[in-house]
PDB file of C-alpha atoms in Angstrom:
ATOM      1  CA  MET A1350     116.786 -54.874   0.642  1.00 46.00           C
ATOM      2  CA  ILE A1351     113.495 -53.080  -0.102  1.00 51.00           C
ATOM      3  CA  ALA A1352     112.005 -56.472  -1.335  1.00 52.00           C
ATOM      4  CA  SER A1353     112.733 -57.778   2.083  1.00 53.00           C
ATOM      5  CA  LEU A1354     111.040 -54.664   3.922  1.00 48.00           C
ATOM      6  CA  VAL A1355     108.250 -55.114   1.808  1.00 50.00           C
ATOM      7  CA  ALA A1356     107.807 -58.459   2.650  1.00 53.00           C
ATOM      8  CA  ASP A1357     108.168 -58.249   6.226  1.00 53.00           C
ATOM      9  CA  GLY A1358     105.128 -55.288   5.954  1.00 54.00           C
ATOM     10  CA  SER A1359     107.936 -53.065   7.565  1.00 60.00           C
ATOM     11  CA  SER A1360     108.511 -49.123   6.566  1.00 63.00           C
ATOM     12  CA  GLY A1361     111.888 -49.448   7.190  1.00 70.00           C
ATOM     13  CA  LEU A1362     111.069 -46.700  10.161  1.00 81.00           C
ATOM     14  CA  PRO A1363     112.009 -46.468  13.906  1.00 85.00           C
ATOM     15  CA  ARG A1364     108.950 -46.776  15.771  1.00 84.00           C
ATOM     16  CA  ILE A1365     107.832 -43.450  17.883  1.00 86.00           C
ATOM     17  CA  PRO A1366     106.337 -44.572  21.359  1.00 86.00           C
ATOM     18  CA  ILE A1367     103.897 -41.691  21.556  1.00 87.00           C
ATOM     19  CA  GLY A1368     101.429 -44.288  22.568  1.00 85.00           C
ATOM     20  CA  ASP A1369     103.759 -45.258  25.629  1.00 88.00           C
ATOM     21  CA  TRP A1370     104.753 -41.597  26.372  1.00 90.00           C
ATOM     22  CA  ILE A1371     101.081 -41.034  26.493  1.00 89.00           C
ATOM     23  CA  ASN A1372     100.624 -43.985  29.087  1.00 88.00           C
ATOM     24  CA  SER A1373     103.573 -42.594  31.257  1.00 91.00           C
ATOM     25  CA  ILE A1374     102.516 -38.985  31.528  1.00 90.00           C
ATOM     26  CA  PHE A1375      99.135 -40.099  32.974  1.00 88.00           C
ATOM     27  CA  THR A1376     100.635 -42.470  35.320  1.00 89.00           C
ATOM     28  CA  TRP A1377     102.474 -39.745  36.716  1.00 91.00           C
ATOM     29  CA  LEU A1378      99.547 -37.262  36.841  1.00 89.00           C
ATOM     30  CA  THR A1379      97.054 -40.284  38.697  1.00 87.00           C
ATOM     31  CA  ASP A1380     100.057 -41.140  40.797  1.00 86.00           C
ATOM     32  CA  ASN A1381     100.951 -37.530  42.087  1.00 88.00           C
ATOM     33  CA  LEU A1382      97.559 -35.196  41.395  1.00 87.00           C
ATOM     34  CA  SER A1383      95.097 -37.401  42.384  1.00 85.00           C
ATOM     35  CA  GLY A1384      93.847 -35.013  45.022  1.00 88.00           C
ATOM     36  CA  LEU A1385      93.621 -32.101  43.021  1.00 90.00           C
ATOM     37  CA  PHE A1386      91.566 -34.433  40.214  1.00 89.00           C
ATOM     38  CA  ASN A1387      89.163 -35.508  43.448  1.00 90.00           C
ATOM     39  CA  VAL A1388      88.528 -31.789  44.592  1.00 92.00           C
ATOM     40  CA  ILE A1389      87.982 -31.430  40.337  1.00 91.00           C
ATOM     41  CA  SER A1390      85.808 -33.708  40.621  1.00 90.00           C
ATOM     42  CA  ASP A1391      83.624 -32.871  44.350  1.00 91.00           C
ATOM     43  CA  ILE A1392      83.368 -29.099  42.351  1.00 92.00           C
ATOM     44  CA  VAL A1393      82.019 -30.163  39.294  1.00 91.00           C
ATOM     45  CA  GLY A1394      80.172 -32.740  40.470  1.00 90.00           C
ATOM     46  CA  GLY A1395      78.727 -30.795  43.266  1.00 92.00           C
ATOM     47  CA  LEU A1396      77.705 -28.263  40.381  1.00 93.00           C
ATOM     48  CA  VAL A1397      75.464 -30.422  38.174  1.00 92.00           C
ATOM     49  CA  ASN A1398      73.988 -31.810  41.257  1.00 92.00           C
ATOM     50  CA  GLY A1399      73.141 -29.038  42.018  1.00 93.00           C
ATOM     51  CA  LEU A1400      72.095 -27.510  39.272  1.00 93.00           C
ATOM     52  CA  ILE A1401      69.831 -30.695  38.840  1.00 93.00           C
ATOM     53  CA  ASN A1402      67.909 -30.404  42.144  1.00 93.00           C
ATOM     54  CA  VAL A1403      67.103 -26.779  41.075  1.00 93.00           C
ATOM     55  CA  LEU A1404      65.535 -27.672  38.014  1.00 92.00           C
ATOM     56  CA  GLU A1405      63.594 -30.909  38.877  1.00 90.00           C
ATOM     57  CA  ALA A1406      62.654 -29.038  41.643  1.00 90.00           C
ATOM     58  CA  PRO A1407      59.473 -27.205  40.161  1.00 91.00           C
ATOM     59  CA  ASN A1408      56.647 -29.525  38.707  1.00 93.00           C
ATOM     60  CA  PRO A1409      57.817 -30.096  35.256  1.00 93.00           C
ATOM     61  CA  ILE A1410      54.625 -27.888  33.427  1.00 94.00           C
ATOM     62  CA  VAL A1411      55.747 -25.225  35.630  1.00 94.00           C
ATOM     63  CA  LEU A1412      59.265 -25.278  34.490  1.00 94.00           C
ATOM     64  CA  ALA A1413      57.926 -26.036  30.566  1.00 94.00           C
ATOM     65  CA  VAL A1414      55.416 -22.357  30.408  1.00 94.00           C
ATOM     66  CA  ILE A1415      58.735 -20.441  32.261  1.00 94.00           C
ATOM     67  CA  PHE A1416      61.107 -21.898  29.396  1.00 94.00           C
ATOM     68  CA  ALA A1417      58.108 -20.844  26.472  1.00 93.00           C
ATOM     69  CA  LEU A1418      57.693 -17.507  28.536  1.00 94.00           C
ATOM     70  CA  ILE A1419      61.413 -16.895  27.756  1.00 93.00           C
ATOM     71  CA  GLY A1420      61.458 -18.123  24.041  1.00 92.00           C
ATOM     72  CA  LEU A1421      58.204 -15.349  24.133  1.00 92.00           C
ATOM     73  CA  ALA A1422      60.943 -12.679  25.663  1.00 91.00           C
ATOM     74  CA  VAL A1423      63.417 -13.530  23.379  1.00 88.00           C
ATOM     75  CA  ARG A1424      61.682 -14.431  19.732  1.00 86.00           C
ATOM     76  CA  GLY A1425      58.355 -14.552  19.586  1.00 87.00           C
ATOM     77  CA  TRP A1426      54.806 -16.196  20.223  1.00 89.00           C
ATOM     78  CA  GLN A1427      55.362 -18.527  17.811  1.00 91.00           C
ATOM     79  CA  PHE A1428      58.697 -19.827  18.721  1.00 91.00           C
ATOM     80  CA  ALA A1429      57.180 -19.733  22.244  1.00 92.00           C
ATOM     81  CA  VAL A1430      54.028 -21.639  21.304  1.00 94.00           C
ATOM     82  CA  GLY A1431      56.452 -23.920  19.477  1.00 93.00           C
ATOM     83  CA  ALA A1432      58.747 -24.797  22.443  1.00 92.00           C
ATOM     84  CA  LEU A1433      55.931 -25.173  24.647  1.00 94.00           C
ATOM     85  CA  ILE A1434      54.331 -27.555  22.503  1.00 95.00           C
ATOM     86  CA  GLY A1435      58.039 -29.463  22.263  1.00 94.00           C
ATOM     87  CA  LEU A1436      58.742 -29.365  25.722  1.00 94.00           C
ATOM     88  CA  LEU A1437      55.466 -31.058  26.521  1.00 95.00           C
ATOM     89  CA  LEU A1438      55.892 -33.595  24.095  1.00 95.00           C
ATOM     90  CA  VAL A1439      59.122 -34.128  26.129  1.00 94.00           C
ATOM     91  CA  ILE A1440      57.362 -34.769  29.682  1.00 94.00           C
ATOM     92  CA  SER A1441      54.593 -36.625  27.934  1.00 94.00           C
ATOM     93  CA  MET A1442      57.506 -39.535  26.840  1.00 92.00           C
ATOM     94  CA  GLU A1443      58.616 -39.613  30.359  1.00 91.00           C
ATOM     95  CA  GLN A1444      62.199 -37.895  29.089  1.00 92.00           C
ATOM     96  CA  TRP A1445      62.164 -34.891  31.406  1.00 93.00           C
ATOM     97  CA  GLU A1446      63.921 -35.532  34.341  1.00 93.00           C
ATOM     98  CA  PHE A1447      66.651 -37.063  31.822  1.00 93.00           C
ATOM     99  CA  ALA A1448      66.575 -34.082  29.573  1.00 93.00           C
ATOM    100  CA  MET A1449      67.206 -31.797  32.724  1.00 94.00           C
ATOM    101  CA  GLN A1450      69.810 -33.790  34.144  1.00 93.00           C
ATOM    102  CA  THR A1451      71.138 -33.391  29.967  1.00 93.00           C
ATOM    103  CA  LEU A1452      70.687 -29.749  30.949  1.00 93.00           C
ATOM    104  CA  ALA A1453      72.396 -29.204  33.873  1.00 93.00           C
ATOM    105  CA  LEU A1454      75.663 -31.033  32.267  1.00 92.00           C
ATOM    106  CA  VAL A1455      75.170 -28.689  29.053  1.00 92.00           C
ATOM    107  CA  VAL A1456      75.155 -25.228  31.165  1.00 93.00           C
ATOM    108  CA  VAL A1457      77.708 -26.120  33.795  1.00 94.00           C
ATOM    109  CA  ALA A1458      80.532 -27.095  30.619  1.00 93.00           C
ATOM    110  CA  THR A1459      78.845 -24.375  28.628  1.00 93.00           C
ATOM    111  CA  VAL A1460      79.877 -21.995  31.364  1.00 94.00           C
ATOM    112  CA  VAL A1461      83.165 -23.352  31.621  1.00 94.00           C
ATOM    113  CA  ALA A1462      84.658 -23.394  28.579  1.00 94.00           C
ATOM    114  CA  ILE A1463      83.073 -19.743  27.970  1.00 95.00           C
ATOM    115  CA  VAL A1464      85.027 -18.574  30.815  1.00 95.00           C
ATOM    116  CA  ILE A1465      88.107 -20.039  29.715  1.00 95.00           C
ATOM    117  CA  ALA A1466      87.213 -19.976  25.630  1.00 94.00           C
ATOM    118  CA  ILE A1467      86.523 -16.257  25.904  1.00 94.00           C
ATOM    119  CA  PRO A1468      89.994 -14.705  27.918  1.00 94.00           C
ATOM    120  CA  LEU A1469      92.148 -17.014  25.381  1.00 95.00           C
ATOM    121  CA  GLY A1470      90.277 -15.584  22.547  1.00 94.00           C
ATOM    122  CA  ILE A1471      90.703 -11.973  23.663  1.00 94.00           C
ATOM    123  CA  LEU A1472      94.811 -12.824  24.009  1.00 94.00           C
ATOM    124  CA  ALA A1473      94.982 -14.793  20.083  1.00 94.00           C
ATOM    125  CA  ALA A1474      93.504 -11.731  18.984  1.00 92.00           C
ATOM    126  CA  ARG A1475      96.094  -8.747  20.486  1.00 90.00           C
ATOM    127  CA  SER A1476      99.173 -10.870  20.094  1.00 90.00           C
ATOM    128  CA  ASN A1477     100.149 -13.327  16.482  1.00 91.00           C
ATOM    129  CA  ARG A1478     102.505 -15.275  18.650  1.00 93.00           C
ATOM    130  CA  ALA A1479      99.690 -16.570  20.679  1.00 92.00           C
ATOM    131  CA  SER A1480      97.667 -17.038  18.261  1.00 92.00           C
ATOM    132  CA  SER A1481      99.590 -19.074  16.283  1.00 93.00           C
ATOM    133  CA  THR A1482     100.185 -20.779  19.584  1.00 93.00           C
ATOM    134  CA  LEU A1483      96.684 -21.866  19.973  1.00 93.00           C
ATOM    135  CA  LYS A1484      95.486 -22.842  16.553  1.00 93.00           C
ATOM    136  CA  PRO A1485      97.072 -25.907  16.209  1.00 93.00           C
ATOM    137  CA  LEU A1486      96.220 -26.959  20.140  1.00 93.00           C
ATOM    138  CA  MET A1487      92.452 -25.783  18.975  1.00 92.00           C
ATOM    139  CA  ASP A1488      92.620 -28.060  15.967  1.00 91.00           C
ATOM    140  CA  LEU A1489      93.634 -30.782  18.338  1.00 90.00           C
ATOM    141  CA  MET A1490      90.620 -30.341  20.347  1.00 89.00           C
ATOM    142  CA  GLN A1491      87.979 -29.960  17.228  1.00 85.00           C
ATOM    143  CA  THR A1492      89.636 -33.048  15.025  1.00 87.00           C
ATOM    144  CA  MET A1493      90.590 -35.462  17.722  1.00 87.00           C
ATOM    145  CA  PRO A1494      86.970 -38.027  17.750  1.00 85.00           C
ATOM    146  CA  ALA A1495      84.773 -37.225  20.231  1.00 81.00           C
ATOM    147  CA  PHE A1496      85.024 -40.551  21.908  1.00 83.00           C
ATOM    148  CA  VAL A1497      89.076 -40.601  22.267  1.00 86.00           C
ATOM    149  CA  TRP A1498      88.563 -37.507  24.646  1.00 85.00           C
ATOM    150  CA  LEU A1499      86.831 -40.231  26.788  1.00 86.00           C
ATOM    151  CA  VAL A1500      89.274 -41.945  27.657  1.00 87.00           C
ATOM    152  CA  PRO A1501      91.671 -39.625  29.568  1.00 88.00           C
ATOM    153  CA  VAL A1502      89.348 -38.282  31.554  1.00 89.00           C
ATOM    154  CA  VAL A1503      88.398 -41.503  32.655  1.00 89.00           C
ATOM    155  CA  THR A1504      91.249 -42.700  33.603  1.00 87.00           C
ATOM    156  CA  LEU A1505      91.726 -39.078  35.806  1.00 88.00           C
ATOM    157  CA  PHE A1506      88.335 -38.698  37.142  1.00 88.00           C
ATOM    158  CA  GLY A1507      86.953 -42.328  36.963  1.00 85.00           C
ATOM    159  CA  ILE A1508      83.238 -43.226  36.032  1.00 87.00           C
ATOM    160  CA  GLY A1509      80.268 -40.895  36.442  1.00 86.00           C
ATOM    161  CA  VAL A1510      78.816 -37.197  35.442  1.00 88.00           C
ATOM    162  CA  VAL A1511      82.291 -35.491  35.639  1.00 90.00           C
ATOM    163  CA  PRO A1512      84.239 -37.602  33.095  1.00 89.00           C
ATOM    164  CA  GLY A1513      81.011 -36.134  30.532  1.00 89.00           C
ATOM    165  CA  VAL A1514      81.633 -32.819  31.741  1.00 91.00           C
ATOM    166  CA  VAL A1515      85.181 -32.552  31.401  1.00 91.00           C
ATOM    167  CA  ALA A1516      85.362 -34.233  28.260  1.00 90.00           C
ATOM    168  CA  THR A1517      82.054 -32.064  27.113  1.00 90.00           C
ATOM    169  CA  ILE A1518      84.652 -28.718  27.704  1.00 92.00           C
ATOM    170  CA  ILE A1519      87.256 -29.686  25.679  1.00 91.00           C
ATOM    171  CA  PHE A1520      85.420 -30.730  23.259  1.00 90.00           C
ATOM    172  CA  ALA A1521      83.168 -27.815  22.810  1.00 91.00           C
ATOM    173  CA  LEU A1522      85.713 -25.265  23.269  1.00 93.00           C
ATOM    174  CA  PRO A1523      87.628 -23.647  20.507  1.00 93.00           C
ATOM    175  CA  PRO A1524      84.624 -22.251  19.164  1.00 93.00           C
ATOM    176  CA  GLY A1525      84.399 -20.420  21.254  1.00 93.00           C
ATOM    177  CA  VAL A1526      87.882 -18.878  21.405  1.00 95.00           C
ATOM    178  CA  ARG A1527      88.229 -18.766  17.353  1.00 94.00           C
ATOM    179  CA  PHE A1528      84.996 -16.901  17.410  1.00 94.00           C
ATOM    180  CA  THR A1529      86.207 -14.429  20.195  1.00 94.00           C
ATOM    181  CA  GLU A1530      89.459 -14.120  18.108  1.00 93.00           C
ATOM    182  CA  LEU A1531      87.307 -13.708  14.935  1.00 93.00           C
ATOM    183  CA  GLY A1532      85.069 -11.343  16.353  1.00 93.00           C
ATOM    184  CA  ILE A1533      87.863  -8.720  17.877  1.00 93.00           C
ATOM    185  CA  ARG A1534      90.148  -9.088  14.593  1.00 91.00           C
ATOM    186  CA  GLY A1535      87.182  -7.919  12.707  1.00 91.00           C
ATOM    187  CA  VAL A1536      86.597  -4.856  14.652  1.00 90.00           C
ATOM    188  CA  ASP A1537      87.397  -2.016  11.888  1.00 89.00           C
ATOM    189  CA  ALA A1538      90.813  -0.605  12.482  1.00 87.00           C
ATOM    190  CA  GLU A1539      89.555   3.421  11.854  1.00 90.00           C
ATOM    191  CA  ILE A1540      86.981   2.912  15.050  1.00 90.00           C
ATOM    192  CA  VAL A1541      90.258   1.608  17.115  1.00 88.00           C
ATOM    193  CA  GLU A1542      92.111   4.341  15.967  1.00 89.00           C
ATOM    194  CA  ALA A1543      89.526   6.826  17.124  1.00 90.00           C
ATOM    195  CA  SER A1544      89.650   4.959  20.269  1.00 88.00           C
ATOM    196  CA  HIS A1545      93.061   5.813  21.062  1.00 86.00           C
ATOM    197  CA  ALA A1546      93.309   8.909  19.547  1.00 88.00           C
ATOM    198  CA  PHE A1547      90.567  10.152  21.842  1.00 87.00           C
ATOM    199  CA  GLY A1548      92.988   9.182  25.175  1.00 87.00           C
ATOM    200  CA  ALA A1549      91.266   5.304  25.645  1.00 87.00           C
ATOM    201  CA  THR A1550      93.778   2.946  26.972  1.00 88.00           C
ATOM    202  CA  PRO A1551      94.096  -0.197  25.564  1.00 86.00           C
ATOM    203  CA  ARG A1552      91.476  -2.103  28.641  1.00 89.00           C
ATOM    204  CA  GLN A1553      89.486   0.714  27.991  1.00 88.00           C
ATOM    205  CA  THR A1554      89.237   0.551  24.062  1.00 89.00           C
ATOM    206  CA  LEU A1555      88.764  -3.741  24.469  1.00 89.00           C
ATOM    207  CA  PHE A1556      85.986  -3.387  26.871  1.00 90.00           C
ATOM    208  CA  GLY A1557      84.188  -0.262  25.537  1.00 89.00           C
ATOM    209  CA  VAL A1558      84.885  -0.632  21.559  1.00 89.00           C
ATOM    210  CA  GLN A1559      86.055  -3.886  20.716  1.00 90.00           C
ATOM    211  CA  LEU A1560      84.207  -6.424  22.628  1.00 90.00           C
ATOM    212  CA  PRO A1561      80.638  -4.796  22.474  1.00 91.00           C
ATOM    213  CA  LEU A1562      81.401  -4.278  18.471  1.00 91.00           C
ATOM    214  CA  ALA A1563      82.577  -8.247  18.427  1.00 92.00           C
ATOM    215  CA  MET A1564      79.794  -9.771  20.814  1.00 91.00           C
ATOM    216  CA  PRO A1565      77.783 -11.004  17.962  1.00 90.00           C
ATOM    217  CA  THR A1566      80.494 -12.700  16.716  1.00 91.00           C
ATOM    218  CA  ILE A1567      81.180 -13.395  20.409  1.00 92.00           C
ATOM    219  CA  MET A1568      77.691 -14.882  20.533  1.00 90.00           C
ATOM    220  CA  ALA A1569      77.684 -16.588  17.667  1.00 90.00           C
ATOM    221  CA  GLY A1570      80.555 -18.674  19.389  1.00 91.00           C
ATOM    222  CA  VAL A1571      78.405 -19.078  22.277  1.00 91.00           C
ATOM    223  CA  ASN A1572      75.857 -21.134  20.232  1.00 90.00           C
ATOM    224  CA  GLN A1573      78.543 -23.348  18.702  1.00 91.00           C
ATOM    225  CA  VAL A1574      79.610 -23.928  22.221  1.00 93.00           C
ATOM    226  CA  ILE A1575      76.221 -24.952  23.860  1.00 91.00           C
ATOM    227  CA  MET A1576      75.605 -26.908  20.169  1.00 90.00           C
ATOM    228  CA  LEU A1577      78.934 -29.115  21.015  1.00 90.00           C
ATOM    229  CA  ALA A1578      78.305 -29.237  24.362  1.00 90.00           C
ATOM    230  CA  LEU A1579      74.962 -30.562  23.740  1.00 89.00           C
ATOM    231  CA  SER A1580      76.392 -32.891  21.538  1.00 86.00           C
ATOM    232  CA  MET A1581      79.225 -34.592  23.563  1.00 86.00           C
ATOM    233  CA  ALA A1582      77.027 -34.977  26.698  1.00 81.00           C
ATOM    234  CA  VAL A1583      74.942 -37.533  25.100  1.00 82.00           C
ATOM    235  CA  ILE A1584      78.157 -39.297  24.310  1.00 85.00           C
ATOM    236  CA  ALA A1585      79.379 -38.900  27.518  1.00 85.00           C
ATOM    237  CA  GLY A1586      76.606 -41.405  28.479  1.00 86.00           C
ATOM    238  CA  LEU A1587      79.153 -44.111  27.658  1.00 85.00           C
ATOM    239  CA  VAL A1588      80.985 -43.478  30.270  1.00 85.00           C
ATOM    240  CA  GLY A1589      77.491 -43.067  33.161  1.00 80.00           C
ATOM    241  CA  ALA A1590      76.632 -39.321  32.445  1.00 83.00           C
ATOM    242  CA  GLU A1591      73.701 -39.076  33.050  1.00 83.00           C
ATOM    243  CA  GLY A1592      70.582 -37.912  31.125  1.00 88.00           C
ATOM    244  CA  LEU A1593      69.641 -38.340  27.693  1.00 90.00           C
ATOM    245  CA  GLY A1594      72.910 -39.822  26.989  1.00 88.00           C
ATOM    246  CA  GLY A1595      71.951 -42.726  29.422  1.00 88.00           C
ATOM    247  CA  GLN A1596      69.147 -43.280  27.874  1.00 90.00           C
ATOM    248  CA  VAL A1597      70.642 -43.434  24.388  1.00 90.00           C
ATOM    249  CA  THR A1598      73.265 -45.465  25.709  1.00 89.00           C
ATOM    250  CA  SER A1599      70.778 -48.020  27.540  1.00 89.00           C
ATOM    251  CA  ALA A1600      68.793 -48.055  24.274  1.00 90.00           C
ATOM    252  CA  ILE A1601      71.591 -49.306  22.312  1.00 88.00           C
ATOM    253  CA  SER A1602      72.748 -51.850  24.853  1.00 88.00           C
ATOM    254  CA  THR A1603      68.601 -53.687  25.045  1.00 88.00           C
ATOM    255  CA  LEU A1604      68.145 -52.525  21.033  1.00 88.00           C
ATOM    256  CA  ASP A1605      65.164 -50.826  22.347  1.00 88.00           C
ATOM    257  CA  LEU A1606      64.439 -48.677  19.370  1.00 90.00           C
ATOM    258  CA  GLY A1607      61.601 -47.133  21.327  1.00 91.00           C
ATOM    259  CA  LEU A1608      62.944 -45.580  23.946  1.00 91.00           C
ATOM    260  CA  GLY A1609      66.619 -44.629  21.616  1.00 90.00           C
ATOM    261  CA  PHE A1610      63.916 -42.266  19.485  1.00 92.00           C
ATOM    262  CA  GLU A1611      62.403 -41.039  22.429  1.00 93.00           C
ATOM    263  CA  ALA A1612      65.712 -39.922  23.866  1.00 92.00           C
ATOM    264  CA  GLY A1613      66.685 -38.540  20.356  1.00 91.00           C
ATOM    265  CA  LEU A1614      63.391 -36.945  19.725  1.00 93.00           C
ATOM    266  CA  SER A1615      64.117 -35.121  23.824  1.00 93.00           C
ATOM    267  CA  VAL A1616      67.517 -34.134  22.181  1.00 92.00           C
ATOM    268  CA  VAL A1617      66.306 -32.915  19.246  1.00 92.00           C
ATOM    269  CA  ILE A1618      64.063 -30.605  20.983  1.00 93.00           C
ATOM    270  CA  LEU A1619      66.107 -29.118  23.730  1.00 92.00           C
ATOM    271  CA  ALA A1620      68.855 -28.570  20.826  1.00 91.00           C
ATOM    272  CA  ILE A1621      66.297 -26.623  19.083  1.00 91.00           C
ATOM    273  CA  PHE A1622      65.171 -24.578  21.764  1.00 93.00           C
ATOM    274  CA  LEU A1623      68.813 -23.773  23.324  1.00 91.00           C
ATOM    275  CA  ASP A1624      69.868 -22.571  19.383  1.00 89.00           C
ATOM    276  CA  ARG A1625      66.963 -20.645  18.867  1.00 90.00           C
ATOM    277  CA  VAL A1626      67.084 -18.477  21.883  1.00 90.00           C
ATOM    278  CA  THR A1627      70.786 -18.076  21.830  1.00 86.00           C
ATOM    279  CA  SER A1628      71.157 -17.249  18.230  1.00 84.00           C
ATOM    280  CA  SER A1629      68.341 -14.592  19.075  1.00 83.00           C
ATOM    281  CA  VAL A1630      70.233 -12.845  21.788  1.00 79.00           C
ATOM    282  CA  GLY A1631      73.294 -13.170  19.875  1.00 66.00           C
ATOM    283  CA  GLN A1632      71.941 -11.220  17.374  1.00 67.00           C
ATOM    284  CA  GLY A1633      69.997  -8.930  19.487  1.00 61.00           C
ATOM    285  CA  HIS A1634      66.497  -9.570  18.341  1.00 54.00           C
ATOM    286  CA  SER A1635      63.986  -9.653  20.727  1.00 52.00           C
ATOM    287  CA  GLY A1636      60.627 -11.339  21.045  1.00 55.00           C
ATOM    288  CA  GLY A1637      57.198 -10.234  22.014  1.00 50.00           C
ATOM    289  CA  LEU A1638      57.943  -9.137  25.551  1.00 48.00           C
ATOM    290  CA  PHE A1639      61.107  -7.158  24.766  1.00 46.00           C
ATOM    291  CA  ARG A1640      59.388  -5.655  21.676  1.00 48.00           C
ATOM    292  CA  LEU A1641      56.883  -4.081  23.123  1.00 44.00           C
ATOM    293  CA  GLY A1642      58.879  -2.397  25.376  1.00 45.00           C
ATOM    294  CA  ALA A1643      61.107  -1.150  23.158  1.00 45.00           C
ATOM    295  CA  LEU A1644      58.050   0.012  20.816  1.00 41.00           C
ATOM    296  CA  ARG A1645      56.446   1.823  24.082  1.00 46.00           C
ATOM    297  CA  ARG A1646      60.281   3.393  24.486  1.00 48.00           C
ATOM    298  CA  LYS A1647      59.852   4.438  21.184  1.00 51.00           C
ATOM    299  CA  GLY A1648      56.800   5.747  21.003  1.00 49.00           C
ATOM    300  CA  ALA A1649      57.695   7.799  24.289  1.00 43.00           C
ATOM    301  CA  GLY A1650      60.558   9.172  22.816  1.00 47.00           C
ATOM    302  CA  ALA A1651      58.992  10.201  19.972  1.00 45.00           C
ATOM    303  CA  VAL A1652      56.518  11.944  21.452  1.00 39.00           C
ATOM    304  CA  ASP A1653      59.206  13.713  23.403  1.00 43.00           C
ATOM    305  CA  GLU A1654      61.355  14.536  20.250  1.00 47.00           C
ATOM    306  CA  GLU A1655      58.288  15.986  18.529  1.00 44.00           C
ATOM    307  CA  LEU A1656      57.474  18.343  21.679  1.00 39.00           C
ATOM    308  CA  LEU A1657      61.106  19.313  21.377  1.00 42.00           C
ATOM    309  CA  ASP A1658      60.154  20.055  18.335  1.00 48.00           C
ATOM    310  CA  THR A1659      57.838  22.141  18.394  1.00 45.00           C
ATOM    311  CA  ASP A1660      59.089  24.109  21.378  1.00 47.00           C
ATOM    312  CA  GLU A1661      61.864  24.650  19.466  1.00 46.00           C
ATOM    313  CA  GLU A1662      59.752  25.948  16.537  1.00 46.00           C
ATOM    314  CA  GLY A1663      58.285  28.262  18.933  1.00 46.00           C
ATOM    315  CA  ALA A1664      61.282  29.429  19.820  1.00 46.00           C
ATOM    316  CA  ALA A1665      62.947  29.965  16.945  1.00 44.00           C
ATOM    317  CA  SER A1666      60.174  31.623  15.718  1.00 45.00           C
ATOM    318  CA  PRO A1667      59.469  35.137  16.566  1.00 47.00           C
ATOM    319  CA  PRO A1668      56.411  37.775  15.800  1.00 45.00           C
ATOM    320  CA  PRO A1669      56.730  39.269  12.716  1.00 45.00           C
ATOM    321  CA  THR A1670      57.959  43.511  13.174  1.00 45.00           C
ATOM    322  CA  ASP A1671      56.219  44.757   9.466  1.00 45.00           C
ATOM    323  CA  LEU A1672      52.991  44.403  11.212  1.00 42.00           C
ATOM    324  CA  PRO A1673      50.795  47.348  12.533  1.00 43.00           C
ATOM    325  CA  THR A1674      51.726  48.618  15.671  1.00 41.00           C
ATOM    326  CA  SER A1675      47.685  47.647  16.669  1.00 40.00           C
ATOM    327  CA  VAL A1676      47.794  43.927  15.197  1.00 38.00           C
ATOM    328  CA  ARG A1677      51.472  43.490  17.353  1.00 42.00           C
ATOM    329  CA  ALA A1678      49.799  44.825  20.340  1.00 38.00           C
TER     330      ALA A1678
END
């Protein structure tokens, strides 16, 4: 019997038709909830197109300078100069319009992913049962090949930018949940107990103690969400999403090495800029503009403290009483 099974190439186990079940589920969704998916498509498409219009409205050089000033504010003049040179290179390669389309897709997908991820991370941090339930789901979303997510979203939303955004949200969501849970669980238990001892409610402890202390870890998760969203946004060009992903897809279909390299280099420049800015914000680093203001405030505070110490010393040092009356007078 075993020999016959081996000869037939069969394992002897009954086939579990998971694929058929998935097809049935999506057939039911498209037949019964098509109106809902059309509304979602209109909302997401409107957000992306509106943001694209905003980013493409100013002169590219002006917007590049604005981005460089943001880099100066959060990182310093060296990063600002490097960012400006990189962005001007994107403009000179005539990839700016496509880069802004990709940036709009990434921003919308990242905002939606963070809005979903942080509450789920808080829930997982406060409930072991929720954490145990979410963990395998996050594993599935994060380890499933990125191309696989394009199949169901195209089935539900068709071809275009919307399936690209939805697939990007699914692919980029897990790090936000994991880092939020990790940050909150990493807060010192004694600090939380002290907050409760002073009469703080669980909500006050969460928003006043745990979230502020966990913010560096949460921002690290936001940084990872942005990076994954950017990588998925390029892959989304395969389903009709505009931007640098579309340029890469076009380069592959036409074997245009130069176009592919220009689009890829633009992705790298955009990724480095977003990574450095978000990581600096998450770590609490400040660049030239913020640092100058902090130094000014620190200097003013030091002067006030010195004056206060002088006043206190003067008030606390009465004239000696053992001097002659004529001297004291």
